[in-house]
């Protein structure tokens, strides 16, 4: 597990590029009728790539929205309203319940509740951003070029 945000970013970007390259390389094989058991995995992965671009578009629209004329309402259907609040409250309730259930193993566990709220947001943002960046990287990579593995920086120094 990377110990720095930069290390996490590099890891997730490497994983996103590798995942997209794998899906692009094996699409013709996966879609053969005899490999029908792989179709749900393929569909889920491709849906997540589309999701990343949709979320990026919603974020851009949300940032541009204040600059648009007041009578322009085409973008309001794309932005979350009460559904976003419901999703956030459900996530918070799930985290609270899981910490409450596990508190018998660690009495101090509830103190992490405030931090756990931010985990899904950070995870979704990093996943979305790395996927949006990885797709063009995977598409423009030269075919036949071998991948080179370099040991990633884990953010841990060897010095005492």
mmCIF file of C-alpha atoms in Angstrom:
data_model
loop_
_atom_site.group_PDB
_atom_site.id
_atom_site.type_symbol
_atom_site.label_atom_id
_atom_site.label_comp_id
_atom_site.label_asym_id
_atom_site.label_seq_id
_atom_site.Cartn_x
_atom_site.Cartn_y
_atom_site.Cartn_z
ATOM 1 C CA UNK A 1 0.000 0.000 0.000
ATOM 2 C CA UNK A 2 1.486 3.344 -0.970
ATOM 3 C CA UNK A 3 2.023 5.633 1.979
ATOM 4 C CA UNK A 4 1.857 8.906 0.071
ATOM 5 C CA UNK A 5 -0.866 10.443 -2.052
ATOM 6 C CA UNK A 6 1.592 10.661 -4.947
ATOM 7 C CA UNK A 7 2.404 6.952 -4.607
ATOM 8 C CA UNK A 8 -1.313 6.097 -4.491
ATOM 9 C CA UNK A 9 -1.954 8.213 -7.588
ATOM 10 C CA UNK A 10 0.849 6.502 -9.525
ATOM 11 C CA UNK A 11 -0.353 3.053 -8.456
ATOM 12 C CA UNK A 12 -3.979 3.700 -9.412
ATOM 13 C CA UNK A 13 -2.970 5.259 -12.737
ATOM 14 C CA UNK A 14 -0.762 2.237 -13.504
ATOM 15 C CA UNK A 15 -3.649 -0.103 -12.621
ATOM 16 C CA UNK A 16 -6.123 1.887 -14.713
ATOM 17 C CA UNK A 17 -3.866 1.915 -17.770
ATOM 18 C CA UNK A 18 -3.187 -1.810 -17.370
ATOM 19 C CA UNK A 19 -6.870 -2.629 -16.963
ATOM 20 C CA UNK A 20 -7.874 -0.656 -20.039
ATOM 21 C CA UNK A 21 -5.035 -2.150 -22.098
ATOM 22 C CA UNK A 22 -6.090 -5.643 -21.038
ATOM 23 C CA UNK A 23 -9.726 -5.037 -21.927
ATOM 24 C CA UNK A 24 -8.830 -3.510 -25.284
ATOM 25 C CA UNK A 25 -6.444 -6.338 -26.101
ATOM 26 C CA UNK A 26 -8.838 -9.153 -25.235
ATOM 27 C CA UNK A 27 -12.178 -7.661 -26.321
ATOM 28 C CA UNK A 28 -12.439 -9.866 -29.411
ATOM 29 C CA UNK A 29 -11.731 -13.003 -27.380
ATOM 30 C CA UNK A 30 -14.013 -12.103 -24.482
ATOM 31 C CA UNK A 31 -16.952 -11.417 -26.770
ATOM 32 C CA UNK A 32 -16.822 -14.890 -28.330
ATOM 33 C CA UNK A 33 -19.893 -16.954 -27.377
ATOM 34 C CA UNK A 34 -17.811 -19.645 -25.676
ATOM 35 C CA UNK A 35 -16.491 -17.030 -23.207
ATOM 36 C CA UNK A 36 -19.949 -15.859 -22.146
ATOM 37 C CA UNK A 37 -19.023 -16.220 -18.478
ATOM 38 C CA UNK A 38 -16.600 -13.313 -18.868
ATOM 39 C CA UNK A 39 -19.249 -10.970 -20.271
ATOM 40 C CA UNK A 40 -20.477 -9.663 -16.880
ATOM 41 C CA UNK A 41 -16.893 -8.803 -15.852
ATOM 42 C CA UNK A 42 -16.261 -7.121 -19.187
ATOM 43 C CA UNK A 43 -19.536 -5.188 -18.974
ATOM 44 C CA UNK A 44 -18.810 -4.082 -15.399
ATOM 45 C CA UNK A 45 -15.347 -2.824 -16.327
ATOM 46 C CA UNK A 46 -16.522 -0.958 -19.395
ATOM 47 C CA UNK A 47 -19.417 0.510 -17.411
ATOM 48 C CA UNK A 48 -16.949 1.794 -14.831
ATOM 49 C CA UNK A 49 -14.948 3.520 -17.580
ATOM 50 C CA UNK A 50 -18.121 5.171 -18.905
ATOM 51 C CA UNK A 51 -19.043 6.093 -15.300
ATOM 52 C CA UNK A 52 -15.683 7.843 -14.858
ATOM 53 C CA UNK A 53 -16.253 10.006 -17.929
ATOM 54 C CA UNK A 54 -19.834 10.784 -16.873
ATOM 55 C CA UNK A 55 -18.653 11.841 -13.410
ATOM 56 C CA UNK A 56 -15.940 14.015 -14.944
ATOM 57 C CA UNK A 57 -18.581 15.668 -17.139
ATOM 58 C CA UNK A 58 -20.856 16.279 -14.139
ATOM 59 C CA UNK A 59 -17.950 17.852 -12.236
ATOM 60 C CA UNK A 60 -17.075 20.092 -15.183
ATOM 61 C CA UNK A 61 -20.723 21.116 -15.555
ATOM 62 C CA UNK A 62 -20.875 21.853 -11.829
ATOM 63 C CA UNK A 63 -17.814 24.083 -12.114
ATOM 64 C CA UNK A 64 -19.074 25.853 -15.253
ATOM 65 C CA UNK A 65 -22.652 26.209 -13.970
ATOM 66 C CA UNK A 66 -22.110 29.547 -12.177
ATOM 67 C CA UNK A 67 -20.773 31.004 -15.428
ATOM 68 C CA UNK A 68 -23.874 30.066 -17.451
ATOM 69 C CA UNK A 69 -26.845 32.403 -17.930
ATOM 70 C CA UNK A 70 -29.525 32.189 -15.222
ATOM 71 C CA UNK A 71 -32.239 31.009 -17.641
ATOM 72 C CA UNK A 72 -30.126 28.081 -18.884
ATOM 73 C CA UNK A 73 -31.589 24.964 -17.256
ATOM 74 C CA UNK A 74 -30.395 22.112 -19.512
ATOM 75 C CA UNK A 75 -27.646 21.168 -17.063
ATOM 76 C CA UNK A 76 -29.767 20.924 -13.913
ATOM 77 C CA UNK A 77 -30.952 17.389 -14.742
ATOM 78 C CA UNK A 78 -27.340 16.165 -14.806
ATOM 79 C CA UNK A 79 -26.449 17.361 -11.318
ATOM 80 C CA UNK A 80 -27.461 15.383 -8.232
ATOM 81 C CA UNK A 81 -30.210 16.806 -6.055
ATOM 82 C CA UNK A 82 -31.815 14.994 -3.119
ATOM 83 C CA UNK A 83 -30.560 11.652 -4.477
ATOM 84 C CA UNK A 84 -26.967 12.679 -3.778
ATOM 85 C CA UNK A 85 -27.863 13.499 -0.189
ATOM 86 C CA UNK A 86 -29.671 10.174 0.184
ATOM 87 C CA UNK A 87 -26.634 8.309 -1.155
ATOM 88 C CA UNK A 88 -24.298 10.192 1.188
ATOM 89 C CA UNK A 89 -26.517 9.553 4.211
ATOM 90 C CA UNK A 90 -26.766 5.842 3.348
ATOM 91 C CA UNK A 91 -22.982 5.617 3.108
ATOM 92 C CA UNK A 92 -22.539 7.421 6.442
ATOM 93 C CA UNK A 93 -25.096 5.144 8.110
ATOM 94 C CA UNK A 94 -23.354 2.027 6.756
ATOM 95 C CA UNK A 95 -20.008 3.211 8.098
ATOM 96 C CA UNK A 96 -21.460 4.124 11.475
ATOM 97 C CA UNK A 97 -23.182 0.748 11.770
ATOM 98 C CA UNK A 98 -20.054 -1.190 10.780
ATOM 99 C CA UNK A 99 -17.919 0.704 13.300
ATOM 100 C CA UNK A 100 -20.562 0.185 15.985
ATOM 101 C CA UNK A 101 -20.673 -3.562 15.295
ATOM 102 C CA UNK A 102 -16.868 -3.876 15.359
ATOM 103 C CA UNK A 103 -16.393 -1.710 18.449
ATOM 104 C CA UNK A 104 -16.372 -4.817 20.642
ATOM 105 C CA UNK A 105 -12.990 -5.705 19.126
ATOM 106 C CA UNK A 106 -11.564 -2.224 19.576
ATOM 107 C CA UNK A 107 -13.164 0.302 21.936
ATOM 108 C CA UNK A 108 -11.398 3.223 20.194
ATOM 109 C CA UNK A 109 -12.762 2.313 16.767
ATOM 110 C CA UNK A 110 -15.542 4.930 16.804
ATOM 111 C CA UNK A 111 -12.978 7.739 16.818
ATOM 112 C CA UNK A 112 -12.232 6.903 13.177
ATOM 113 C CA UNK A 113 -15.801 7.643 12.083
ATOM 114 C CA UNK A 114 -15.113 11.244 10.986
ATOM 115 C CA UNK A 115 -12.243 10.096 8.784
ATOM 116 C CA UNK A 116 -14.101 7.183 7.226
ATOM 117 C CA UNK A 117 -16.667 9.547 5.750
ATOM 118 C CA UNK A 118 -14.049 10.956 3.396
ATOM 119 C CA UNK A 119 -12.732 7.597 2.170
ATOM 120 C CA UNK A 120 -15.418 6.900 -0.485
ATOM 121 C CA UNK A 121 -15.201 10.444 -1.797
ATOM 122 C CA UNK A 122 -11.415 10.287 -2.102
ATOM 123 C CA UNK A 123 -11.564 6.786 -3.589
ATOM 124 C CA UNK A 124 -14.171 7.759 -6.194
ATOM 125 C CA UNK A 125 -12.314 10.934 -7.170
ATOM 126 C CA UNK A 126 -8.981 9.139 -7.567
ATOM 127 C CA UNK A 127 -10.602 6.280 -9.499
ATOM 128 C CA UNK A 128 -12.480 8.675 -11.767
ATOM 129 C CA UNK A 129 -9.461 10.883 -12.463
ATOM 130 C CA UNK A 130 -7.037 8.013 -13.130
ATOM 131 C CA UNK A 131 -9.513 6.304 -15.466
ATOM 132 C CA UNK A 132 -10.120 9.497 -17.431
ATOM 133 C CA UNK A 133 -6.363 9.983 -17.830
ATOM 134 C CA UNK A 134 -5.622 6.282 -18.444
ATOM 135 C CA UNK A 135 -7.925 5.752 -21.433
ATOM 136 C CA UNK A 136 -6.096 8.157 -23.770
ATOM 137 C CA UNK A 137 -2.748 6.865 -22.455
ATOM 138 C CA UNK A 138 -3.764 3.297 -23.247
ATOM 139 C CA UNK A 139 -5.091 4.234 -26.692
ATOM 140 C CA UNK A 140 -2.005 6.192 -27.807
ATOM 141 C CA UNK A 141 0.535 3.674 -26.518
ATOM 142 C CA UNK A 142 2.434 2.153 -29.407
ATOM 143 C CA UNK A 143 1.452 -1.392 -30.226
ATOM 144 C CA UNK A 144 4.202 -3.928 -29.806
ATOM 145 C CA UNK A 145 6.015 -1.785 -27.272
ATOM 146 C CA UNK A 146 6.906 -3.830 -24.210
ATOM 147 C CA UNK A 147 5.798 -2.656 -20.818
ATOM 148 C CA UNK A 148 8.627 -1.824 -18.444
ATOM 149 C CA UNK A 149 8.175 -2.433 -14.735
ATOM 150 C CA UNK A 150 9.801 -0.051 -12.327
ATOM 151 C CA UNK A 151 9.472 -0.590 -8.634
ATOM 152 C CA UNK A 152 7.123 2.116 -7.384
ATOM 153 C CA UNK A 153 8.030 4.490 -4.585
ATOM 154 C CA UNK A 154 6.098 3.378 -1.517
ATOM 155 C CA UNK A 155 6.927 6.564 0.383
ATOM 156 C CA UNK A 156 9.036 4.695 2.904
ATOM 157 C CA UNK A 157 12.640 5.682 3.398
ATOM 158 C CA UNK A 158 15.350 3.174 4.301
ATOM 159 C CA UNK A 159 17.041 5.626 6.652
ATOM 160 C CA UNK A 160 16.490 5.050 10.379
#
